[in-house]
Tab-separated table of C-alpha atoms and ligand atoms in Angstrom:
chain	number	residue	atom	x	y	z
A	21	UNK	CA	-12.011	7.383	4.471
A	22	UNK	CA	-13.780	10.600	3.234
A	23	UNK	CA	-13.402	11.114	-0.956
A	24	UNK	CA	-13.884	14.571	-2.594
A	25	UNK	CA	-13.942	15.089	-5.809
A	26	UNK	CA	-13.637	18.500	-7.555
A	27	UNK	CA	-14.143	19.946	-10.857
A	28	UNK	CA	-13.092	16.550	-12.491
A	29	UNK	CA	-12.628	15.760	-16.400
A	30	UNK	CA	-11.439	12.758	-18.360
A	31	UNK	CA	-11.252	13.316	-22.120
A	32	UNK	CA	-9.804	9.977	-23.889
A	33	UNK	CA	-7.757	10.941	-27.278
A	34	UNK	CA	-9.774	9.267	-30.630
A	35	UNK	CA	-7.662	9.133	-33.754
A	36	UNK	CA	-10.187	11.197	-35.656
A	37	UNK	CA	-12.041	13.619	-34.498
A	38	UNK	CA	-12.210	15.615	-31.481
A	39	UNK	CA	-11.320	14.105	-27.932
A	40	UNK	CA	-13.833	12.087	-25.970
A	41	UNK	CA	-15.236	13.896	-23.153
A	42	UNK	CA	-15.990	11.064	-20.733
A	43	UNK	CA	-16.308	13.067	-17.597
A	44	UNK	CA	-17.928	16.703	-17.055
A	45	UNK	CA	-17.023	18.811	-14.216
A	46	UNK	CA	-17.936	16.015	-11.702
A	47	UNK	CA	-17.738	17.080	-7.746
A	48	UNK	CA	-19.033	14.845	-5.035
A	49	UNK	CA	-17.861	14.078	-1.530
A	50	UNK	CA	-18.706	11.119	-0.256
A	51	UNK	CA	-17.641	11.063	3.910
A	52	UNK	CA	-16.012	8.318	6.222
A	53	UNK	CA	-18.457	5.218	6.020
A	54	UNK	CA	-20.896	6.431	3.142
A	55	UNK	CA	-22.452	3.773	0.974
A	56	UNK	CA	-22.670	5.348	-2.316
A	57	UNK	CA	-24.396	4.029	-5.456
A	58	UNK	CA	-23.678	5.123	-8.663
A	59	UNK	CA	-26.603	4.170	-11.151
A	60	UNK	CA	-26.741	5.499	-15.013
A	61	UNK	CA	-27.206	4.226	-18.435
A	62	UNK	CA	-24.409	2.059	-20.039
A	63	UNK	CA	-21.706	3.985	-21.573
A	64	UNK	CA	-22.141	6.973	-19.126
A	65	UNK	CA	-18.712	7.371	-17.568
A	66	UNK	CA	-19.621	5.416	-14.111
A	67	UNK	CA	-16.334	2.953	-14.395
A	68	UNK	CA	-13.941	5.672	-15.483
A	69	UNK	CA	-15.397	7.744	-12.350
A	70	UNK	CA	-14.580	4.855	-9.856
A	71	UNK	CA	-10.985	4.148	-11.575
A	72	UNK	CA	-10.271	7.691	-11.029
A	73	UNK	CA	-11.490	7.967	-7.437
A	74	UNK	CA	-9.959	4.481	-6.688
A	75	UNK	CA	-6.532	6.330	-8.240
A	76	UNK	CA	-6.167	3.816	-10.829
A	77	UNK	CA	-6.135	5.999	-13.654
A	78	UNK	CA	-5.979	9.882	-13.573
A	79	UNK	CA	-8.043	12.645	-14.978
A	80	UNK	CA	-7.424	14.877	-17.406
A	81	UNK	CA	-8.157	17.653	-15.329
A	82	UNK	CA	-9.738	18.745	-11.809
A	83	UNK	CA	-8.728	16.527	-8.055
A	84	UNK	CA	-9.592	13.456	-6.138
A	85	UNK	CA	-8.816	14.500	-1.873
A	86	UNK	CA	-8.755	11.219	0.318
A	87	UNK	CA	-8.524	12.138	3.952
A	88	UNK	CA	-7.413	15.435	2.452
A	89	UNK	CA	-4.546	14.647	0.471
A	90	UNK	CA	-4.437	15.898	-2.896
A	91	UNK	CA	-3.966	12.668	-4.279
A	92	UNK	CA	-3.165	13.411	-8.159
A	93	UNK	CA	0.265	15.632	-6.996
A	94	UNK	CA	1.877	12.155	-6.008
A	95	UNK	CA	3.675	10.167	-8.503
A	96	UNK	CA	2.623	6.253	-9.498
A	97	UNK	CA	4.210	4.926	-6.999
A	98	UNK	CA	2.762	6.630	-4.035
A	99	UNK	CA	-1.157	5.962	-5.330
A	100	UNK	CA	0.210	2.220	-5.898
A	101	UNK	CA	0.720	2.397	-2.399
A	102	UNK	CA	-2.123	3.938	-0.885
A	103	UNK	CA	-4.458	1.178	-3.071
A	104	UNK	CA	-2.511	-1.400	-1.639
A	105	UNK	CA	-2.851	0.226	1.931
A	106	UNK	CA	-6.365	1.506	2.307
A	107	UNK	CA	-8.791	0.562	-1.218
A	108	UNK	CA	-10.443	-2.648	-1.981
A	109	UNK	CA	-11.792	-3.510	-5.761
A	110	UNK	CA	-14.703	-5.445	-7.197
A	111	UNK	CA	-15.367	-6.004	-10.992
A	112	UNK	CA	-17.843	-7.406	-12.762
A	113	UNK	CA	-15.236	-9.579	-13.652
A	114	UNK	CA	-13.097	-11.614	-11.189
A	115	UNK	CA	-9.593	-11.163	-12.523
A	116	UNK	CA	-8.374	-14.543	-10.510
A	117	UNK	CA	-5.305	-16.044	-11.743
A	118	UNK	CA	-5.874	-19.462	-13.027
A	119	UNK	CA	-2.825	-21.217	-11.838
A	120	UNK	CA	-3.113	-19.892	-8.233
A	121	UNK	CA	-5.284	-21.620	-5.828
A	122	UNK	CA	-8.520	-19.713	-3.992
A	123	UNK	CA	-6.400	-19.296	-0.748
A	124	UNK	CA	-3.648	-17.766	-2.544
A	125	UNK	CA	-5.432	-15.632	-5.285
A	126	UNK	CA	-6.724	-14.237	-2.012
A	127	UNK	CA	-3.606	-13.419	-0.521
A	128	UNK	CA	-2.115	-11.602	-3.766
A	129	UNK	CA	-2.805	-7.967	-2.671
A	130	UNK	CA	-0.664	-8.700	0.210
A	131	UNK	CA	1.722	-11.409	-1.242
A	132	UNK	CA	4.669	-9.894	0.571
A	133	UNK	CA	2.929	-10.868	4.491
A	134	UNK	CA	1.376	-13.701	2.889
A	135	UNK	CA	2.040	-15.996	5.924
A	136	UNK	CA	1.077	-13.517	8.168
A	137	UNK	CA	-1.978	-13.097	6.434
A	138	UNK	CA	-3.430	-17.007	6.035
A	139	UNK	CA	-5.698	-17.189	9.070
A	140	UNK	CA	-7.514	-13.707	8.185
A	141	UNK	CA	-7.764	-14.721	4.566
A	142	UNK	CA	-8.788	-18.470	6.329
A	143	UNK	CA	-11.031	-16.556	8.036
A	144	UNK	CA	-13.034	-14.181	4.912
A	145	UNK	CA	-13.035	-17.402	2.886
A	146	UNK	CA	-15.071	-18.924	5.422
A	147	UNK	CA	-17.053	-15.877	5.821
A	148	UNK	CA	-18.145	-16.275	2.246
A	149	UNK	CA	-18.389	-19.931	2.346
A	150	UNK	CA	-15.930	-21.235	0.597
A	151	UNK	CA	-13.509	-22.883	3.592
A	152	UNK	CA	-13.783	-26.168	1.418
A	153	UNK	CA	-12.239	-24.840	-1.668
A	154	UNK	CA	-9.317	-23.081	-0.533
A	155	UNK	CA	-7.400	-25.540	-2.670
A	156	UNK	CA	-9.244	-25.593	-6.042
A	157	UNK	CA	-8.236	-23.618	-8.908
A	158	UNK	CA	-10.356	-20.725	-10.348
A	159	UNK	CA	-12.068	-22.694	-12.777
A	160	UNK	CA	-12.979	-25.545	-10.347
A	161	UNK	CA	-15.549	-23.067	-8.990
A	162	UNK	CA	-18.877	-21.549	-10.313
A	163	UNK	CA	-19.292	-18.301	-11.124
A	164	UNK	CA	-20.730	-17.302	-8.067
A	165	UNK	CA	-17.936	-18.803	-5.906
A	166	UNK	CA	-15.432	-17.058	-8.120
A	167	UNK	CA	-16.832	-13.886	-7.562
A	168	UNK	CA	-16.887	-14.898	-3.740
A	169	UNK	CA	-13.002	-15.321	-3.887
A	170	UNK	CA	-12.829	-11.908	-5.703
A	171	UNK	CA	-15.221	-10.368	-2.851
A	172	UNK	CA	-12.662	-12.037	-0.137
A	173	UNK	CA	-9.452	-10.735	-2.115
A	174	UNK	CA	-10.914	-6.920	-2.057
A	175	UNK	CA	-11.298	-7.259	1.657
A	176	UNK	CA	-7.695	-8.694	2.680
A	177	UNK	CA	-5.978	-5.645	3.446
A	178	UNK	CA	-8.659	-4.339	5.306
A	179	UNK	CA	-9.861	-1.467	3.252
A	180	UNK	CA	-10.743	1.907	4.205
A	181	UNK	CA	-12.324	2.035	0.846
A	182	UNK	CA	-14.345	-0.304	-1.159
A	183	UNK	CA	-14.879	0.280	-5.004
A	184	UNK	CA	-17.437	-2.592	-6.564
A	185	UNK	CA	-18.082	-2.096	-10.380
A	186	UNK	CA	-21.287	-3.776	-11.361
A	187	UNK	CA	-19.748	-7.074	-8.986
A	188	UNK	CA	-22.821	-9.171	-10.108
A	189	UNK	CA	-23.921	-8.406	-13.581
A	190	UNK	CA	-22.462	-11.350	-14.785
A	191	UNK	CA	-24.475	-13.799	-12.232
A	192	UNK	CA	-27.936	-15.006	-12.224
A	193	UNK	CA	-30.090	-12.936	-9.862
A	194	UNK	CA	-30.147	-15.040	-6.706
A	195	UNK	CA	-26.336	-15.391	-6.149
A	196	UNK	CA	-26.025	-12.262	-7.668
A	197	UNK	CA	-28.175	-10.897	-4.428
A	198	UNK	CA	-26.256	-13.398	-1.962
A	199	UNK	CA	-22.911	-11.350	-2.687
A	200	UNK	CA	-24.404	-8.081	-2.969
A	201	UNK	CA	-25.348	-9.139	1.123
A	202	UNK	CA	-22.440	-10.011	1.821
A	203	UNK	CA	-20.379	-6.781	0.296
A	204	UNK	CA	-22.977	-5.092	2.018
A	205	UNK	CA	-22.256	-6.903	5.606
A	206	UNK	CA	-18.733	-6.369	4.851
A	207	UNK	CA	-18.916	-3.264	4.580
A	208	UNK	CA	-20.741	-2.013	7.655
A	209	UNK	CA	-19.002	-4.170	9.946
A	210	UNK	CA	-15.414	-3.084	8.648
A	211	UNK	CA	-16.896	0.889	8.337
A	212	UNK	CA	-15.889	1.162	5.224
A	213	UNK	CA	-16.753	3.638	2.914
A	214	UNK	CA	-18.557	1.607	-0.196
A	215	UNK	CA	-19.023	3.334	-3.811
A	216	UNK	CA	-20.782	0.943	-5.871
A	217	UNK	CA	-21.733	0.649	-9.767
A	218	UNK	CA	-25.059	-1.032	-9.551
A	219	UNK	CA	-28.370	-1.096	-11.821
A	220	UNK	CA	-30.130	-2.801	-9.139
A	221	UNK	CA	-32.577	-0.546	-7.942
A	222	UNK	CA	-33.202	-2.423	-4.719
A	223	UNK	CA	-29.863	-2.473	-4.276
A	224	UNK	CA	-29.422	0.963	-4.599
A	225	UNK	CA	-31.939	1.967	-2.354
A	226	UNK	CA	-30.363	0.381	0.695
A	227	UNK	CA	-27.327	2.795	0.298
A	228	UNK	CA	-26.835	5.896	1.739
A	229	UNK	CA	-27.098	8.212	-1.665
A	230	UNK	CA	-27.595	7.394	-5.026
A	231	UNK	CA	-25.628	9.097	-7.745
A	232	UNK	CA	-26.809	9.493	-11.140
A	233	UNK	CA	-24.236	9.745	-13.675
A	234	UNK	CA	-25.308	10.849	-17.100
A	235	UNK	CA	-23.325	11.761	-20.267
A	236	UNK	CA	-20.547	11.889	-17.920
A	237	UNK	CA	-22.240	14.772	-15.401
A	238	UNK	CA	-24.009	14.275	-12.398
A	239	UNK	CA	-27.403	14.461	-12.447
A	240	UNK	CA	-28.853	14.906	-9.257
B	327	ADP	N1	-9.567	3.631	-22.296
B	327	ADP	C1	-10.503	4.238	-23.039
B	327	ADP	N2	-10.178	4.822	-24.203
B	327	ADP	C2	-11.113	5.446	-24.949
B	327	ADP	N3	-12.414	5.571	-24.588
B	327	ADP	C3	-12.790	5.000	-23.434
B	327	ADP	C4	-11.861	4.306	-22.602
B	327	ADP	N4	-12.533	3.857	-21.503
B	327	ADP	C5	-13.818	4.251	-21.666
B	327	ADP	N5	-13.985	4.932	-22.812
B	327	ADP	C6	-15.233	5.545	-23.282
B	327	ADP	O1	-15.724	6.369	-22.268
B	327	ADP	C7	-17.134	6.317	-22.199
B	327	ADP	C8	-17.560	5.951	-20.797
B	327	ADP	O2	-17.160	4.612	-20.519
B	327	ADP	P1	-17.367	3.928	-19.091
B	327	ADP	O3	-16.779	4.805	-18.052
B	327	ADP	O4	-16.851	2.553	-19.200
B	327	ADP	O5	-18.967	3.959	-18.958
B	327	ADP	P2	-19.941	3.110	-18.012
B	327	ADP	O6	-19.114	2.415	-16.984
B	327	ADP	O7	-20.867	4.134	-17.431
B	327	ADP	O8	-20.667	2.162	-18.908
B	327	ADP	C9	-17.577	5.341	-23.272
B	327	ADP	O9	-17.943	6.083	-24.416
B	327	ADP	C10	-16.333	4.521	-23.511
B	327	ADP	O10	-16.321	4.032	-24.825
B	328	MG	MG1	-18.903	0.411	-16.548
């Protein structure tokens, strides 16, 4: 899916003082199948850009286009609906839900086909190597494999879109890299269009562009 974004702003309310101005008059496009990092120094605006173009929050002023339609004229319900549909997230924390096994903290996104869904979710859990714990509980895993189920629960309803905030700062280098290759695999083989928070440089420099965000502008 292509993204554009034009002339956007995001200024959070403080209870004294003037408003935050978190975003400046940021405008990008980033076309069908682009791998995108987004590098900058902590504090910069880089997650409250990809919550905005992954329509999970809205900005204060300006547009997000994907495939062309002005996104931020629909109501809740309708950007509810095209995440669901077409965008798949990774944190830098794994949001799974304790209680839920891997298999179906996997199949949440799609809860309502989940039946319909087993053997492709079957299938991405294997892909990421964890076919043996489809039955453990979150915190039966290590952090690396929980990240793994997160990385297999962004890709379960097959994404046109893939947002990853900073999906391995909380691991130790070497798995860190292992999912970074996979997200990476992922991601070309499905065509997906990838933006990624990263402060890997190597990282970064297998992407298509990298995106300097400072002070909330783009530095180029
Ligand atoms: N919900 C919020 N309310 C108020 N300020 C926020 C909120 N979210 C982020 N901020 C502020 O916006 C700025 C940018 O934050 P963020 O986008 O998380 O930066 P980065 O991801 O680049 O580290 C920071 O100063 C942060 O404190
Ligand atoms: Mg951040």
């Amino acid at each position: 899916m292509n993204i554009q974004a034009k002339n956007l702003n995001k200024n959070y309310i403080q209870e004294k003082g003037p408003d935050l101005e978190v975003l400046k008059d940021v405008n990008l496009e980033i076309p069908l199948g682009q791998k995108i990092a987004l590098a900058g120094p902590s504090g910069a605006g880089k997650s409250t850009l990809i919550h905005i173009l992954g329509l999970m929050d809205r900005p204060t002023s300006g547009k997000v286009f994907i495939d062309g339609i002005d996104c931020f004229l629909m109501d809740d319900n309708y950007l509810c609906n095209m995440r669901k549909k077409s965008i798949g997230f990774l944190f830098q924390f794994h949001y799974l839900l304790p209680d839920f096994t891997v298999l179906e903290n996997v199949l949440i996104p799609v809860w309502e086909n989940k039946i319909s869904k087993k053997s492709y979710a079957l299938e991405i859990l294997n892909r990421v190597g964890l076919y043996s714990k489809i039955n453990c509980l979150p915190n039966e895993l290590s952090g690396g494999q929980q990240q793994r189920v997160a990385l297999a629960r962004s890709l379960i309803n097959n994404p046109k879109i893939i947002f990853a905030d900073e999906p391995t700062g909380n691991l130790d280098r070497t798995i860190g890299v292992e999912i970074e290759n996979l997200l990476f695999e992922f991601s070309t083989n499905l065509e997906t269009t990838l933006v990624l928070v990263t402060h890997n440089q190597e990282l970064a420099f297998r992407t298509d562009r990298v995106i300097n965000i400072v002070d909330g502008r783009m530095v180029v």
